Amino acid sequence: MRAILYGLLFLVAAGIGYVAFDWYAKVGSGDAYGGAFQLVDQKGQPISEKEFRAQPSAVFFGFTHCPEICPTTLFELDGWLKQLGAEGENIRAFFVSVDPERDTPEIMDQYVSNVSQRITGVTGDPAKVAAMVKSFNIYSRKVETGGGEYTMDHTASVLLLEKGGAFAGTIAYGENGQTAVAKLKRLATGS
């Protein structure tokens, strides 16, 4: 019986190891992270993965009806970029809606502009947004709250992408500000 238990534990550990290795190989490969997409920015202008890859990028997925996480993250991201000053001028920041049914370009523009001039809002056709969100391995789910209303569950980390689009790390929601600024500084300098 013990041999069977040890055998099962070995198989589980090997399976977890394989999944972790496969994920790390994909993320740490230096290849561009996420798939191709064609959406619009908050001004209604076309935007694609090329903008995410042209310079180092900080990308956050959320929605304008978000009560706490999204406005807090956008406010903090803007503050961290300001702390970097000239050192972080080459970093582009994006806020991608996971709720394009409500987040039109006009609503995104009003929402994002109230927080930052450095962050670009991204939205578009719901099917195209869903495909883009999936290609970036972002969790997003509509949660009915009653009376025809809903909220969105979503990944709350900021993705950091090197110039060229390679995955460089994340900034977690609630992460220490000094740590976040240090991560952005490394992103800006490519080190």
PDB file of C-alpha atoms in Angstrom:
ATOM      1  CA  MET A   1       0.000   0.000   0.000  1.00  0.00           C
ATOM      2  CA  ARG A   2       2.834   2.367   0.851  1.00  0.00           C
ATOM      3  CA  ALA A   3       4.497   1.690  -2.506  1.00  0.00           C
ATOM      4  CA  ILE A   4       1.283   2.639  -4.320  1.00  0.00           C
ATOM      5  CA  LEU A   5       0.998   5.852  -2.282  1.00  0.00           C
ATOM      6  CA  TYR A   6       4.627   6.767  -3.015  1.00  0.00           C
ATOM      7  CA  GLY A   7       4.075   5.952  -6.671  1.00  0.00           C
ATOM      8  CA  LEU A   8       1.024   8.226  -6.817  1.00  0.00           C
ATOM      9  CA  LEU A   9       2.877  11.027  -5.037  1.00  0.00           C
ATOM     10  CA  PHE A  10       5.745  10.660  -7.510  1.00  0.00           C
ATOM     11  CA  LEU A  11       3.340  10.867 -10.468  1.00  0.00           C
ATOM     12  CA  VAL A  12       1.600  13.940  -9.038  1.00  0.00           C
ATOM     13  CA  ALA A  13       4.942  15.644  -8.348  1.00  0.00           C
ATOM     14  CA  ALA A  14       6.203  14.774 -11.825  1.00  0.00           C
ATOM     15  CA  GLY A  15       2.994  16.124 -13.380  1.00  0.00           C
ATOM     16  CA  ILE A  16       3.226  19.391 -11.441  1.00  0.00           C
ATOM     17  CA  GLY A  17       6.887  19.682 -12.359  1.00  0.00           C
ATOM     18  CA  TYR A  18       6.117  19.181 -16.044  1.00  0.00           C
ATOM     19  CA  VAL A  19       3.332  21.785 -16.030  1.00  0.00           C
ATOM     20  CA  ALA A  20       5.554  24.297 -14.204  1.00  0.00           C
ATOM     21  CA  PHE A  21       8.461  23.633 -16.569  1.00  0.00           C
ATOM     22  CA  ASP A  22       6.229  23.979 -19.631  1.00  0.00           C
ATOM     23  CA  TRP A  23       4.760  27.257 -18.338  1.00  0.00           C
ATOM     24  CA  TYR A  24       8.197  28.653 -17.477  1.00  0.00           C
ATOM     25  CA  ALA A  25       9.597  27.615 -20.862  1.00  0.00           C
ATOM     26  CA  LYS A  26       6.788  29.486 -22.633  1.00  0.00           C
ATOM     27  CA  VAL A  27       6.968  32.567 -20.422  1.00  0.00           C
ATOM     28  CA  GLY A  28      10.756  32.732 -20.196  1.00  0.00           C
ATOM     29  CA  SER A  29      11.449  31.876 -23.816  1.00  0.00           C
ATOM     30  CA  GLY A  30      11.991  35.472 -24.925  1.00  0.00           C
ATOM     31  CA  ASP A  31       9.168  35.106 -27.440  1.00  0.00           C
ATOM     32  CA  ALA A  32       6.472  37.756 -27.510  1.00  0.00           C
ATOM     33  CA  TYR A  33       3.813  37.076 -24.885  1.00  0.00           C
ATOM     34  CA  GLY A  34       0.164  37.004 -25.931  1.00  0.00           C
ATOM     35  CA  GLY A  35      -1.349  36.723 -29.360  1.00  0.00           C
ATOM     36  CA  ALA A  36      -2.053  39.111 -32.178  1.00  0.00           C
ATOM     37  CA  PHE A  37      -5.108  41.343 -31.796  1.00  0.00           C
ATOM     38  CA  GLN A  38      -6.928  44.217 -33.477  1.00  0.00           C
ATOM     39  CA  LEU A  39      -8.840  46.403 -31.009  1.00  0.00           C
ATOM     40  CA  VAL A  40      -9.340  50.150 -30.457  1.00  0.00           C
ATOM     41  CA  ASP A  41      -7.885  52.581 -27.965  1.00  0.00           C
ATOM     42  CA  GLN A  42      -9.881  55.018 -25.848  1.00  0.00           C
ATOM     43  CA  LYS A  43      -9.927  57.508 -28.743  1.00  0.00           C
ATOM     44  CA  GLY A  44     -11.408  54.900 -31.098  1.00  0.00           C
ATOM     45  CA  GLN A  45      -8.126  54.476 -32.980  1.00  0.00           C
ATOM     46  CA  PRO A  46      -6.930  51.003 -34.038  1.00  0.00           C
ATOM     47  CA  ILE A  47      -4.470  49.342 -31.671  1.00  0.00           C
ATOM     48  CA  SER A  48      -2.711  46.000 -31.960  1.00  0.00           C
ATOM     49  CA  GLU A  49      -0.072  43.875 -30.272  1.00  0.00           C
ATOM     50  CA  LYS A  50       2.519  45.999 -32.115  1.00  0.00           C
ATOM     51  CA  GLU A  51       1.945  48.844 -29.629  1.00  0.00           C
ATOM     52  CA  PHE A  52       2.571  46.449 -26.725  1.00  0.00           C
ATOM     53  CA  ARG A  53       5.847  45.349 -28.340  1.00  0.00           C
ATOM     54  CA  ALA A  54       7.227  48.674 -29.599  1.00  0.00           C
ATOM     55  CA  GLN A  55       8.492  49.679 -26.147  1.00  0.00           C
ATOM     56  CA  PRO A  56       8.552  48.133 -22.669  1.00  0.00           C
ATOM     57  CA  SER A  57       4.921  47.887 -21.549  1.00  0.00           C
ATOM     58  CA  ALA A  58       2.885  47.604 -18.372  1.00  0.00           C
ATOM     59  CA  VAL A  59      -0.510  46.044 -19.140  1.00  0.00           C
ATOM     60  CA  PHE A  60      -3.427  45.829 -16.705  1.00  0.00           C
ATOM     61  CA  PHE A  61      -6.736  44.074 -17.439  1.00  0.00           C
ATOM     62  CA  GLY A  62      -9.841  45.382 -15.680  1.00  0.00           C
ATOM     63  CA  PHE A  63     -13.105  47.281 -16.188  1.00  0.00           C
ATOM     64  CA  THR A  64     -14.533  50.731 -15.527  1.00  0.00           C
ATOM     65  CA  HIS A  65     -17.297  49.571 -13.162  1.00  0.00           C
ATOM     66  CA  CYS A  66     -14.695  47.964 -10.885  1.00  0.00           C
ATOM     67  CA  PRO A  67     -15.230  49.244  -7.340  1.00  0.00           C
ATOM     68  CA  GLU A  68     -11.697  49.037  -5.933  1.00  0.00           C
ATOM     69  CA  ILE A  69      -8.954  47.010  -7.619  1.00  0.00           C
ATOM     70  CA  CYS A  70      -8.968  48.751 -11.016  1.00  0.00           C
ATOM     71  CA  PRO A  71      -9.013  52.399  -9.919  1.00  0.00           C
ATOM     72  CA  THR A  72      -6.453  51.649  -7.195  1.00  0.00           C
ATOM     73  CA  THR A  73      -4.129  49.830  -9.599  1.00  0.00           C
ATOM     74  CA  LEU A  74      -4.371  52.526 -12.276  1.00  0.00           C
ATOM     75  CA  PHE A  75      -3.750  55.277  -9.720  1.00  0.00           C
ATOM     76  CA  GLU A  76      -0.748  53.400  -8.286  1.00  0.00           C
ATOM     77  CA  LEU A  77       0.655  52.583 -11.738  1.00  0.00           C
ATOM     78  CA  ASP A  78       0.467  56.255 -12.714  1.00  0.00           C
ATOM     79  CA  GLY A  79       2.218  57.211  -9.460  1.00  0.00           C
ATOM     80  CA  TRP A  80       4.977  54.629  -9.941  1.00  0.00           C
ATOM     81  CA  LEU A  81       5.625  55.876 -13.475  1.00  0.00           C
ATOM     82  CA  LYS A  82       5.792  59.455 -12.167  1.00  0.00           C
ATOM     83  CA  GLN A  83       8.312  58.348  -9.512  1.00  0.00           C
ATOM     84  CA  LEU A  84      10.536  56.968 -12.259  1.00  0.00           C
ATOM     85  CA  GLY A  85      10.455  60.305 -14.049  1.00  0.00           C
ATOM     86  CA  ALA A  86      12.671  60.463 -17.132  1.00  0.00           C
ATOM     87  CA  GLU A  87      13.976  56.958 -16.372  1.00  0.00           C
ATOM     88  CA  GLY A  88      10.581  55.465 -17.140  1.00  0.00           C
ATOM     89  CA  GLU A  89       9.555  57.599 -20.117  1.00  0.00           C
ATOM     90  CA  ASN A  90       9.995  54.697 -22.525  1.00  0.00           C
ATOM     91  CA  ILE A  91       7.444  52.520 -20.684  1.00  0.00           C
ATOM     92  CA  ARG A  92       3.988  52.413 -22.256  1.00  0.00           C
ATOM     93  CA  ALA A  93       1.069  51.605 -19.968  1.00  0.00           C
ATOM     94  CA  PHE A  94      -2.230  50.050 -21.068  1.00  0.00           C
ATOM     95  CA  PHE A  95      -5.582  49.358 -19.397  1.00  0.00           C
ATOM     96  CA  VAL A  96      -7.425  46.609 -21.309  1.00  0.00           C
ATOM     97  CA  SER A  97     -11.141  46.240 -20.599  1.00  0.00           C
ATOM     98  CA  VAL A  98     -12.441  42.779 -19.736  1.00  0.00           C
ATOM     99  CA  ASP A  99     -15.961  44.255 -20.013  1.00  0.00           C
ATOM    100  CA  PRO A 100     -16.180  45.673 -23.549  1.00  0.00           C
ATOM    101  CA  GLU A 101     -19.980  45.419 -23.518  1.00  0.00           C
ATOM    102  CA  ARG A 102     -20.066  48.432 -21.165  1.00  0.00           C
ATOM    103  CA  ASP A 103     -16.592  49.878 -21.742  1.00  0.00           C
ATOM    104  CA  THR A 104     -16.938  51.779 -25.002  1.00  0.00           C
ATOM    105  CA  PRO A 105     -14.029  53.926 -26.189  1.00  0.00           C
ATOM    106  CA  GLU A 106     -15.815  57.021 -24.857  1.00  0.00           C
ATOM    107  CA  ILE A 107     -16.311  55.522 -21.402  1.00  0.00           C
ATOM    108  CA  MET A 108     -12.718  54.235 -21.365  1.00  0.00           C
ATOM    109  CA  ASP A 109     -11.449  57.695 -22.350  1.00  0.00           C
ATOM    110  CA  GLN A 110     -13.369  59.430 -19.572  1.00  0.00           C
ATOM    111  CA  TYR A 111     -12.344  56.814 -16.990  1.00  0.00           C
ATOM    112  CA  VAL A 112      -8.648  56.561 -17.875  1.00  0.00           C
ATOM    113  CA  SER A 113      -8.205  60.311 -18.464  1.00  0.00           C
ATOM    114  CA  ASN A 114      -9.442  61.002 -14.935  1.00  0.00           C
ATOM    115  CA  VAL A 115      -6.576  58.907 -13.576  1.00  0.00           C
ATOM    116  CA  SER A 116      -3.649  59.305 -15.943  1.00  0.00           C
ATOM    117  CA  GLN A 117      -2.366  60.791 -19.176  1.00  0.00           C
ATOM    118  CA  ARG A 118       0.252  57.988 -19.367  1.00  0.00           C
ATOM    119  CA  ILE A 119      -2.171  55.065 -19.549  1.00  0.00           C
ATOM    120  CA  THR A 120      -3.974  54.098 -22.759  1.00  0.00           C
ATOM    121  CA  GLY A 121      -7.381  52.425 -22.547  1.00  0.00           C
ATOM    122  CA  VAL A 122      -8.030  49.457 -24.840  1.00  0.00           C
ATOM    123  CA  THR A 123     -11.421  47.951 -25.748  1.00  0.00           C
ATOM    124  CA  GLY A 124     -13.301  46.687 -28.785  1.00  0.00           C
ATOM    125  CA  ASP A 125     -15.568  43.988 -30.117  1.00  0.00           C
ATOM    126  CA  PRO A 126     -16.389  41.596 -27.235  1.00  0.00           C
ATOM    127  CA  ALA A 127     -15.342  38.467 -29.159  1.00  0.00           C
ATOM    128  CA  LYS A 128     -12.022  40.038 -30.142  1.00  0.00           C
ATOM    129  CA  VAL A 129     -11.403  41.244 -26.591  1.00  0.00           C
ATOM    130  CA  ALA A 130     -12.177  37.755 -25.229  1.00  0.00           C
ATOM    131  CA  ALA A 131      -9.694  36.195 -27.663  1.00  0.00           C
ATOM    132  CA  MET A 132      -7.027  38.739 -26.722  1.00  0.00           C
ATOM    133  CA  VAL A 133      -7.599  38.241 -22.980  1.00  0.00           C
ATOM    134  CA  LYS A 134      -7.312  34.478 -23.424  1.00  0.00           C
ATOM    135  CA  SER A 135      -4.096  34.784 -25.444  1.00  0.00           C
ATOM    136  CA  PHE A 136      -2.529  36.723 -22.558  1.00  0.00           C
ATOM    137  CA  ASN A 137      -3.610  34.019 -20.067  1.00  0.00           C
ATOM    138  CA  ILE A 138      -5.782  36.454 -18.136  1.00  0.00           C
ATOM    139  CA  TYR A 139      -8.631  35.130 -16.012  1.00  0.00           C
ATOM    140  CA  SER A 140     -11.907  36.966 -16.590  1.00  0.00           C
ATOM    141  CA  ARG A 141     -15.474  35.964 -15.766  1.00  0.00           C
ATOM    142  CA  LYS A 142     -18.823  37.743 -15.693  1.00  0.00           C
ATOM    143  CA  VAL A 143     -20.593  37.393 -12.331  1.00  0.00           C
ATOM    144  CA  GLU A 144     -24.314  38.147 -12.195  1.00  0.00           C
ATOM    145  CA  THR A 145     -25.259  40.219  -9.146  1.00  0.00           C
ATOM    146  CA  GLY A 146     -29.033  40.282  -9.657  1.00  0.00           C
ATOM    147  CA  GLY A 147     -31.475  42.643 -11.288  1.00  0.00           C
ATOM    148  CA  GLY A 148     -29.682  42.388 -14.615  1.00  0.00           C
ATOM    149  CA  GLU A 149     -26.494  43.790 -13.091  1.00  0.00           C
ATOM    150  CA  TYR A 150     -23.101  42.127 -13.061  1.00  0.00           C
ATOM    151  CA  THR A 151     -19.490  42.535 -12.066  1.00  0.00           C
ATOM    152  CA  MET A 152     -16.324  40.995 -13.462  1.00  0.00           C
ATOM    153  CA  ASP A 153     -13.841  38.718 -11.732  1.00  0.00           C
ATOM    154  CA  HIS A 154     -10.410  39.145 -13.294  1.00  0.00           C
ATOM    155  CA  THR A 155      -6.682  38.778 -12.845  1.00  0.00           C
ATOM    156  CA  ALA A 156      -5.487  41.706 -10.740  1.00  0.00           C
ATOM    157  CA  SER A 157      -1.786  41.801 -11.652  1.00  0.00           C
ATOM    158  CA  VAL A 158      -0.022  44.197 -13.980  1.00  0.00           C
ATOM    159  CA  LEU A 159       1.853  42.327 -16.729  1.00  0.00           C
ATOM    160  CA  LEU A 160       5.314  43.625 -17.550  1.00  0.00           C
ATOM    161  CA  LEU A 161       6.471  43.100 -21.134  1.00  0.00           C
ATOM    162  CA  GLU A 162       9.929  43.855 -22.482  1.00  0.00           C
ATOM    163  CA  LYS A 163      10.439  45.719 -25.734  1.00  0.00           C
ATOM    164  CA  GLY A 164       9.596  43.074 -28.314  1.00  0.00           C
ATOM    165  CA  GLY A 165       6.854  41.663 -26.060  1.00  0.00           C
ATOM    166  CA  ALA A 166       8.713  39.056 -23.977  1.00  0.00           C
ATOM    167  CA  PHE A 167       7.226  38.445 -20.542  1.00  0.00           C
ATOM    168  CA  ALA A 168       9.277  40.268 -17.872  1.00  0.00           C
ATOM    169  CA  GLY A 169       7.171  39.661 -14.741  1.00  0.00           C
ATOM    170  CA  THR A 170       4.173  41.022 -12.888  1.00  0.00           C
ATOM    171  CA  ILE A 171       3.261  43.542 -10.255  1.00  0.00           C
ATOM    172  CA  ALA A 172       0.697  42.009  -7.919  1.00  0.00           C
ATOM    173  CA  TYR A 173      -2.283  43.932  -6.574  1.00  0.00           C
ATOM    174  CA  GLY A 174      -1.245  45.440  -3.247  1.00  0.00           C
ATOM    175  CA  GLU A 175       2.466  44.908  -3.896  1.00  0.00           C
ATOM    176  CA  ASN A 176       4.879  47.164  -2.017  1.00  0.00           C
ATOM    177  CA  GLY A 177       5.314  50.424  -3.937  1.00  0.00           C
ATOM    178  CA  GLN A 178       9.112  50.388  -3.726  1.00  0.00           C
ATOM    179  CA  THR A 179       9.189  46.879  -5.156  1.00  0.00           C
ATOM    180  CA  ALA A 180       6.825  47.904  -7.956  1.00  0.00           C
ATOM    181  CA  VAL A 181       8.981  50.911  -8.852  1.00  0.00           C
ATOM    182  CA  ALA A 182      12.112  48.713  -8.835  1.00  0.00           C
ATOM    183  CA  LYS A 183      10.406  46.268 -11.231  1.00  0.00           C
ATOM    184  CA  LEU A 184       9.401  49.095 -13.551  1.00  0.00           C
ATOM    185  CA  LYS A 185      12.928  50.521 -13.405  1.00  0.00           C
ATOM    186  CA  ARG A 186      14.349  47.124 -14.458  1.00  0.00           C
ATOM    187  CA  LEU A 187      11.756  46.983 -17.237  1.00  0.00           C
ATOM    188  CA  ALA A 188      12.724  50.457 -18.456  1.00  0.00           C
ATOM    189  CA  THR A 189      16.438  49.693 -18.506  1.00  0.00           C
ATOM    190  CA  GLY A 190      16.100  46.138 -19.784  1.00  0.00           C
ATOM    191  CA  SER A 191      18.175  44.703 -16.946  1.00  0.00           C
TER     192      SER A 191
END
